[in-house]
């Protein structure tokens, strides 16, 4: 299992007229945690993109249990529970003071600049693979 | 069944560095179609809010099949397939020239300003109910 | 003079916790009006970009007199008061029921994909030039 | 003089199809730096709002010299050069590796929940005043 956490302080720009974080604005937070997850495996999304490997979102799922508000310092946890194959599923939780606000997951596949599905670069499989030792 | 369509022209602001619409930006489009759906049942979301009835998103699910790009004129269809009970599920498709780009659904419940779950106002059930005649 | 108007219906996503449109969200509206302005001169920003002509924003200025709110149908007017030379200045007003909410202007220059300043394509000068007859 | 700096890591969500940060997305960065500036004077914007003191943006001005890109770690500096009176002007610079990308300023006044201009709370004047000793 590969898992990491980032702290995000809620921006005023992320709130809406209900006085809470607008529901779409959790997806950029998931992305920040996803990029941190790759970094934990010594992978830079910026470098992958520069080499022509894009990692678009195929699916996104979100459940909202309680709202985040301006200035809250939420913790976003991203977890890769299974070794990636063609597709890569990442799970997320957003918590505030230990209380779960939002959960969700995203599904991804590697793609080239022309929009074609491609195999992930070897180092992605190797570096992430370290977190999924055989026999587990 | 209650269903409606809106045309949305993709804003430059909605694109990202992949050259396509950023995946979170479909949720505001779903919302525009959802508000149009309520209007088809002669319900104004603005008025409901002014009366203290909020309709927050409890869940959101999105599947991305193909990207939308700047200046595309996409059609977003919102559909209520079942008469709402406590919860209200709305399905969406985003198409371009008849080709499906994205599908998804959201789940909602009525809430008051204090964040408590409340029964929908009677006229919501009545006006939406018209589209779900008994015996169907 | 070249001037045009677009109607924009305020999205819930554009509001913030003050209950009004977040101040940054007027810039995408200016952009929508700017693209409509080019269209009035028979110019497609999408096509210009496809040919490698980008029109980035060099400066943006906004004055907020009164707020817009969810569901408001505001009118955004974009005006080109002087024939463009190297730089192109566009003025904007956002009104609601004839009352001015916001005014502003943006400054632009043509740029290629490598980020170098370039001369605008000839047809841009010609088609916009029609609106600025000599002797005026 | 009162001045502070925040580091912001550019989000993918903040980029556009030109491959750079969308021009409107600098305004939320200015806001983050502005809130940090208040904190340096021991003022919490969240608390001020809870007490009914809003600090809306009356004007915003931006000059874009060079673009920021995904994953850049930019430094946003906010500076209050003059003791605030009725209005409060804050200046900003966004830099990357010492190079200036963007400059700008915003103008503010205190407002109550009803949208009326009000005098700033006494502690705002006192705590900010400390940074502007008489005779300077």
mmCIF file with all atom_site columns, C-alpha atoms in Angstrom, chain B residues 8-125:
data_model
loop_
_atom_site.group_PDB
_atom_site.id
_atom_site.type_symbol
_atom_site.label_atom_id
_atom_site.label_alt_id
_atom_site.label_comp_id
_atom_site.label_asym_id
_atom_site.label_entity_id
_atom_site.label_seq_id
_atom_site.pdbx_PDB_ins_code
_atom_site.Cartn_x
_atom_site.Cartn_y
_atom_site.Cartn_z
_atom_site.occupancy
_atom_site.B_iso_or_equiv
_atom_site.pdbx_formal_charge
_atom_site.auth_seq_id
_atom_site.auth_comp_id
_atom_site.auth_asym_id
_atom_site.auth_atom_id
_atom_site.pdbx_PDB_model_num
ATOM 1   C CA . UNK B 1 8   ? -22.916 25.321 -22.959 1.00 0.00 ? 8   UNK B CA 1
ATOM 2   C CA . UNK B 1 9   ? -20.091 26.946 -24.877 1.00 0.00 ? 9   UNK B CA 1
ATOM 3   C CA . UNK B 1 10  ? -16.747 25.957 -23.371 1.00 0.00 ? 10  UNK B CA 1
ATOM 4   C CA . UNK B 1 11  ? -14.895 28.878 -21.764 1.00 0.00 ? 11  UNK B CA 1
ATOM 5   C CA . UNK B 1 12  ? -11.140 29.273 -22.086 1.00 0.00 ? 12  UNK B CA 1
ATOM 6   C CA . UNK B 1 13  ? -11.071 29.491 -18.286 1.00 0.00 ? 13  UNK B CA 1
ATOM 7   C CA . UNK B 1 14  ? -12.408 25.930 -18.146 1.00 0.00 ? 14  UNK B CA 1
ATOM 8   C CA . UNK B 1 15  ? -9.466  24.370 -19.993 1.00 0.00 ? 15  UNK B CA 1
ATOM 9   C CA . UNK B 1 16  ? -6.216  23.132 -18.474 1.00 0.00 ? 16  UNK B CA 1
ATOM 10  C CA . UNK B 1 17  ? -2.651  22.540 -19.633 1.00 0.00 ? 17  UNK B CA 1
ATOM 11  C CA . UNK B 1 18  ? -3.679  19.290 -21.374 1.00 0.00 ? 18  UNK B CA 1
ATOM 12  C CA . UNK B 1 19  ? -5.594  21.546 -23.765 1.00 0.00 ? 19  UNK B CA 1
ATOM 13  C CA . UNK B 1 20  ? -8.971  20.146 -22.713 1.00 0.00 ? 20  UNK B CA 1
ATOM 14  C CA . UNK B 1 21  ? -11.664 20.943 -20.143 1.00 0.00 ? 21  UNK B CA 1
ATOM 15  C CA . UNK B 1 22  ? -10.368 20.313 -16.607 1.00 0.00 ? 22  UNK B CA 1
ATOM 16  C CA . UNK B 1 23  ? -12.227 17.358 -15.102 1.00 0.00 ? 23  UNK B CA 1
ATOM 17  C CA . UNK B 1 24  ? -13.705 19.283 -12.134 1.00 0.00 ? 24  UNK B CA 1
ATOM 18  C CA . UNK B 1 25  ? -15.351 21.794 -14.460 1.00 0.00 ? 25  UNK B CA 1
ATOM 19  C CA . UNK B 1 26  ? -18.066 19.382 -15.562 1.00 0.00 ? 26  UNK B CA 1
ATOM 20  C CA . UNK B 1 27  ? -19.714 19.663 -12.132 1.00 0.00 ? 27  UNK B CA 1
ATOM 21  C CA . UNK B 1 28  ? -20.739 23.326 -12.629 1.00 0.00 ? 28  UNK B CA 1
ATOM 22  C CA . UNK B 1 29  ? -22.203 22.262 -16.002 1.00 0.00 ? 29  UNK B CA 1
ATOM 23  C CA . UNK B 1 30  ? -24.201 19.515 -14.295 1.00 0.00 ? 30  UNK B CA 1
ATOM 24  C CA . UNK B 1 31  ? -25.465 22.197 -11.930 1.00 0.00 ? 31  UNK B CA 1
ATOM 25  C CA . UNK B 1 32  ? -26.591 24.466 -14.770 1.00 0.00 ? 32  UNK B CA 1
ATOM 26  C CA . UNK B 1 33  ? -28.540 21.551 -16.282 1.00 0.00 ? 33  UNK B CA 1
ATOM 27  C CA . UNK B 1 34  ? -29.960 20.647 -12.853 1.00 0.00 ? 34  UNK B CA 1
ATOM 28  C CA . UNK B 1 35  ? -31.271 24.175 -12.357 1.00 0.00 ? 35  UNK B CA 1
ATOM 29  C CA . UNK B 1 36  ? -32.817 24.076 -15.839 1.00 0.00 ? 36  UNK B CA 1
ATOM 30  C CA . UNK B 1 37  ? -34.442 20.754 -14.897 1.00 0.00 ? 37  UNK B CA 1
ATOM 31  C CA . UNK B 1 38  ? -36.069 22.348 -11.851 1.00 0.00 ? 38  UNK B CA 1
ATOM 32  C CA . UNK B 1 39  ? -37.260 25.226 -14.025 1.00 0.00 ? 39  UNK B CA 1
ATOM 33  C CA . UNK B 1 40  ? -38.941 22.779 -16.378 1.00 0.00 ? 40  UNK B CA 1
ATOM 34  C CA . UNK B 1 41  ? -41.019 21.768 -13.334 1.00 0.00 ? 41  UNK B CA 1
ATOM 35  C CA . UNK B 1 42  ? -41.672 25.477 -12.674 1.00 0.00 ? 42  UNK B CA 1
ATOM 36  C CA . UNK B 1 43  ? -39.288 25.547 -9.715  1.00 0.00 ? 43  UNK B CA 1
ATOM 37  C CA . UNK B 1 44  ? -36.694 28.272 -9.184  1.00 0.00 ? 44  UNK B CA 1
ATOM 38  C CA . UNK B 1 45  ? -33.621 27.206 -7.243  1.00 0.00 ? 45  UNK B CA 1
ATOM 39  C CA . UNK B 1 46  ? -32.989 30.849 -6.375  1.00 0.00 ? 46  UNK B CA 1
ATOM 40  C CA . UNK B 1 47  ? -36.454 31.100 -4.806  1.00 0.00 ? 47  UNK B CA 1
ATOM 41  C CA . UNK B 1 48  ? -36.071 27.816 -2.941  1.00 0.00 ? 48  UNK B CA 1
ATOM 42  C CA . UNK B 1 49  ? -32.825 29.084 -1.437  1.00 0.00 ? 49  UNK B CA 1
ATOM 43  C CA . UNK B 1 50  ? -34.393 32.421 -0.535  1.00 0.00 ? 50  UNK B CA 1
ATOM 44  C CA . UNK B 1 51  ? -37.042 30.453 1.392   1.00 0.00 ? 51  UNK B CA 1
ATOM 45  C CA . UNK B 1 52  ? -34.323 28.522 3.230   1.00 0.00 ? 52  UNK B CA 1
ATOM 46  C CA . UNK B 1 53  ? -34.387 25.291 1.226   1.00 0.00 ? 53  UNK B CA 1
ATOM 47  C CA . UNK B 1 54  ? -30.878 24.294 0.161   1.00 0.00 ? 54  UNK B CA 1
ATOM 48  C CA . UNK B 1 55  ? -30.199 21.342 -2.104  1.00 0.00 ? 55  UNK B CA 1
ATOM 49  C CA . UNK B 1 56  ? -26.588 20.349 -1.470  1.00 0.00 ? 56  UNK B CA 1
ATOM 50  C CA . UNK B 1 57  ? -24.778 17.616 -3.365  1.00 0.00 ? 57  UNK B CA 1
ATOM 51  C CA . UNK B 1 58  ? -24.393 14.426 -1.283  1.00 0.00 ? 58  UNK B CA 1
ATOM 52  C CA . UNK B 1 59  ? -22.605 12.435 -3.983  1.00 0.00 ? 59  UNK B CA 1
ATOM 53  C CA . UNK B 1 60  ? -21.177 13.108 -7.432  1.00 0.00 ? 60  UNK B CA 1
ATOM 54  C CA . UNK B 1 61  ? -20.039 10.525 -9.974  1.00 0.00 ? 61  UNK B CA 1
ATOM 55  C CA . UNK B 1 62  ? -18.395 11.240 -13.312 1.00 0.00 ? 62  UNK B CA 1
ATOM 56  C CA . UNK B 1 63  ? -17.105 9.092  -16.193 1.00 0.00 ? 63  UNK B CA 1
ATOM 57  C CA . UNK B 1 64  ? -14.990 10.805 -18.809 1.00 0.00 ? 64  UNK B CA 1
ATOM 58  C CA . UNK B 1 65  ? -15.062 9.153  -22.243 1.00 0.00 ? 65  UNK B CA 1
ATOM 59  C CA . UNK B 1 66  ? -13.694 11.951 -24.431 1.00 0.00 ? 66  UNK B CA 1
ATOM 60  C CA . UNK B 1 67  ? -12.580 15.509 -23.744 1.00 0.00 ? 67  UNK B CA 1
ATOM 61  C CA . UNK B 1 68  ? -14.364 18.782 -24.492 1.00 0.00 ? 68  UNK B CA 1
ATOM 62  C CA . UNK B 1 69  ? -12.248 21.650 -25.779 1.00 0.00 ? 69  UNK B CA 1
ATOM 63  C CA . UNK B 1 70  ? -12.330 25.444 -25.791 1.00 0.00 ? 70  UNK B CA 1
ATOM 64  C CA . UNK B 1 71  ? -15.243 26.887 -27.778 1.00 0.00 ? 71  UNK B CA 1
ATOM 65  C CA . UNK B 1 72  ? -17.042 23.537 -28.154 1.00 0.00 ? 72  UNK B CA 1
ATOM 66  C CA . UNK B 1 73  ? -20.792 23.871 -27.843 1.00 0.00 ? 73  UNK B CA 1
ATOM 67  C CA . UNK B 1 74  ? -21.679 20.880 -25.737 1.00 0.00 ? 74  UNK B CA 1
ATOM 68  C CA . UNK B 1 75  ? -25.169 19.698 -24.832 1.00 0.00 ? 75  UNK B CA 1
ATOM 69  C CA . UNK B 1 76  ? -25.723 18.791 -21.196 1.00 0.00 ? 76  UNK B CA 1
ATOM 70  C CA . UNK B 1 77  ? -28.789 16.665 -20.521 1.00 0.00 ? 77  UNK B CA 1
ATOM 71  C CA . UNK B 1 78  ? -30.148 16.274 -16.987 1.00 0.00 ? 78  UNK B CA 1
ATOM 72  C CA . UNK B 1 79  ? -32.677 13.563 -16.248 1.00 0.00 ? 79  UNK B CA 1
ATOM 73  C CA . UNK B 1 80  ? -34.732 12.642 -13.216 1.00 0.00 ? 80  UNK B CA 1
ATOM 74  C CA . UNK B 1 81  ? -35.740 9.023  -13.850 1.00 0.00 ? 81  UNK B CA 1
ATOM 75  C CA . UNK B 1 82  ? -37.600 8.324  -10.622 1.00 0.00 ? 82  UNK B CA 1
ATOM 76  C CA . UNK B 1 83  ? -39.935 10.440 -8.537  1.00 0.00 ? 83  UNK B CA 1
ATOM 77  C CA . UNK B 1 84  ? -37.862 11.967 -5.731  1.00 0.00 ? 84  UNK B CA 1
ATOM 78  C CA . UNK B 1 85  ? -38.379 10.642 -2.205  1.00 0.00 ? 85  UNK B CA 1
ATOM 79  C CA . UNK B 1 86  ? -36.073 11.728 0.582   1.00 0.00 ? 86  UNK B CA 1
ATOM 80  C CA . UNK B 1 87  ? -33.221 11.737 -1.881  1.00 0.00 ? 87  UNK B CA 1
ATOM 81  C CA . UNK B 1 88  ? -33.173 12.984 -5.403  1.00 0.00 ? 88  UNK B CA 1
ATOM 82  C CA . UNK B 1 89  ? -30.907 11.432 -8.040  1.00 0.00 ? 89  UNK B CA 1
ATOM 83  C CA . UNK B 1 90  ? -30.175 13.242 -11.278 1.00 0.00 ? 90  UNK B CA 1
ATOM 84  C CA . UNK B 1 91  ? -28.348 11.711 -14.252 1.00 0.00 ? 91  UNK B CA 1
ATOM 85  C CA . UNK B 1 92  ? -26.302 13.689 -16.772 1.00 0.00 ? 92  UNK B CA 1
ATOM 86  C CA . UNK B 1 93  ? -24.760 13.251 -20.192 1.00 0.00 ? 93  UNK B CA 1
ATOM 87  C CA . UNK B 1 94  ? -22.502 15.729 -21.940 1.00 0.00 ? 94  UNK B CA 1
ATOM 88  C CA . UNK B 1 95  ? -22.459 15.318 -25.720 1.00 0.00 ? 95  UNK B CA 1
ATOM 89  C CA . UNK B 1 96  ? -20.793 17.053 -28.654 1.00 0.00 ? 96  UNK B CA 1
ATOM 90  C CA . UNK B 1 97  ? -22.273 16.573 -32.107 1.00 0.00 ? 97  UNK B CA 1
ATOM 91  C CA . UNK B 1 98  ? -24.165 13.572 -30.799 1.00 0.00 ? 98  UNK B CA 1
ATOM 92  C CA . UNK B 1 99  ? -21.076 11.895 -29.352 1.00 0.00 ? 99  UNK B CA 1
ATOM 93  C CA . UNK B 1 100 ? -21.025 11.295 -25.574 1.00 0.00 ? 100 UNK B CA 1
ATOM 94  C CA . UNK B 1 101 ? -18.125 12.954 -23.797 1.00 0.00 ? 101 UNK B CA 1
ATOM 95  C CA . UNK B 1 102 ? -19.059 12.520 -20.156 1.00 0.00 ? 102 UNK B CA 1
ATOM 96  C CA . UNK B 1 103 ? -21.765 10.852 -18.091 1.00 0.00 ? 103 UNK B CA 1
ATOM 97  C CA . UNK B 1 104 ? -22.491 11.112 -14.407 1.00 0.00 ? 104 UNK B CA 1
ATOM 98  C CA . UNK B 1 105 ? -25.019 11.520 -11.664 1.00 0.00 ? 105 UNK B CA 1
ATOM 99  C CA . UNK B 1 106 ? -25.485 13.477 -8.466  1.00 0.00 ? 106 UNK B CA 1
ATOM 100 C CA . UNK B 1 107 ? -27.454 12.682 -5.327  1.00 0.00 ? 107 UNK B CA 1
ATOM 101 C CA . UNK B 1 108 ? -29.173 15.415 -3.303  1.00 0.00 ? 108 UNK B CA 1
ATOM 102 C CA . UNK B 1 109 ? -31.345 15.982 -0.243  1.00 0.00 ? 109 UNK B CA 1
ATOM 103 C CA . UNK B 1 110 ? -33.013 19.124 1.031   1.00 0.00 ? 110 UNK B CA 1
ATOM 104 C CA . UNK B 1 111 ? -31.317 20.877 3.929   1.00 0.00 ? 111 UNK B CA 1
ATOM 105 C CA . UNK B 1 112 ? -32.056 24.019 5.921   1.00 0.00 ? 112 UNK B CA 1
ATOM 106 C CA . UNK B 1 113 ? -29.615 26.899 6.562   1.00 0.00 ? 113 UNK B CA 1
ATOM 107 C CA . UNK B 1 114 ? -28.490 25.210 9.778   1.00 0.00 ? 114 UNK B CA 1
ATOM 108 C CA . UNK B 1 115 ? -27.413 22.127 7.840   1.00 0.00 ? 115 UNK B CA 1
ATOM 109 C CA . UNK B 1 116 ? -30.251 19.882 9.004   1.00 0.00 ? 116 UNK B CA 1
ATOM 110 C CA . UNK B 1 117 ? -31.975 17.468 6.611   1.00 0.00 ? 117 UNK B CA 1
ATOM 111 C CA . UNK B 1 118 ? -35.538 18.645 5.954   1.00 0.00 ? 118 UNK B CA 1
ATOM 112 C CA . UNK B 1 119 ? -38.489 17.480 3.899   1.00 0.00 ? 119 UNK B CA 1
ATOM 113 C CA . UNK B 1 120 ? -38.712 19.151 0.493   1.00 0.00 ? 120 UNK B CA 1
ATOM 114 C CA . UNK B 1 121 ? -41.346 21.890 0.272   1.00 0.00 ? 121 UNK B CA 1
ATOM 115 C CA . UNK B 1 122 ? -44.717 20.541 -0.840  1.00 0.00 ? 122 UNK B CA 1
ATOM 116 C CA . UNK B 1 123 ? -44.716 22.345 -4.187  1.00 0.00 ? 123 UNK B CA 1
ATOM 117 C CA . UNK B 1 124 ? -41.466 20.600 -5.148  1.00 0.00 ? 124 UNK B CA 1
ATOM 118 C CA . UNK B 1 125 ? -43.084 17.189 -4.708  1.00 0.00 ? 125 UNK B CA 1
#
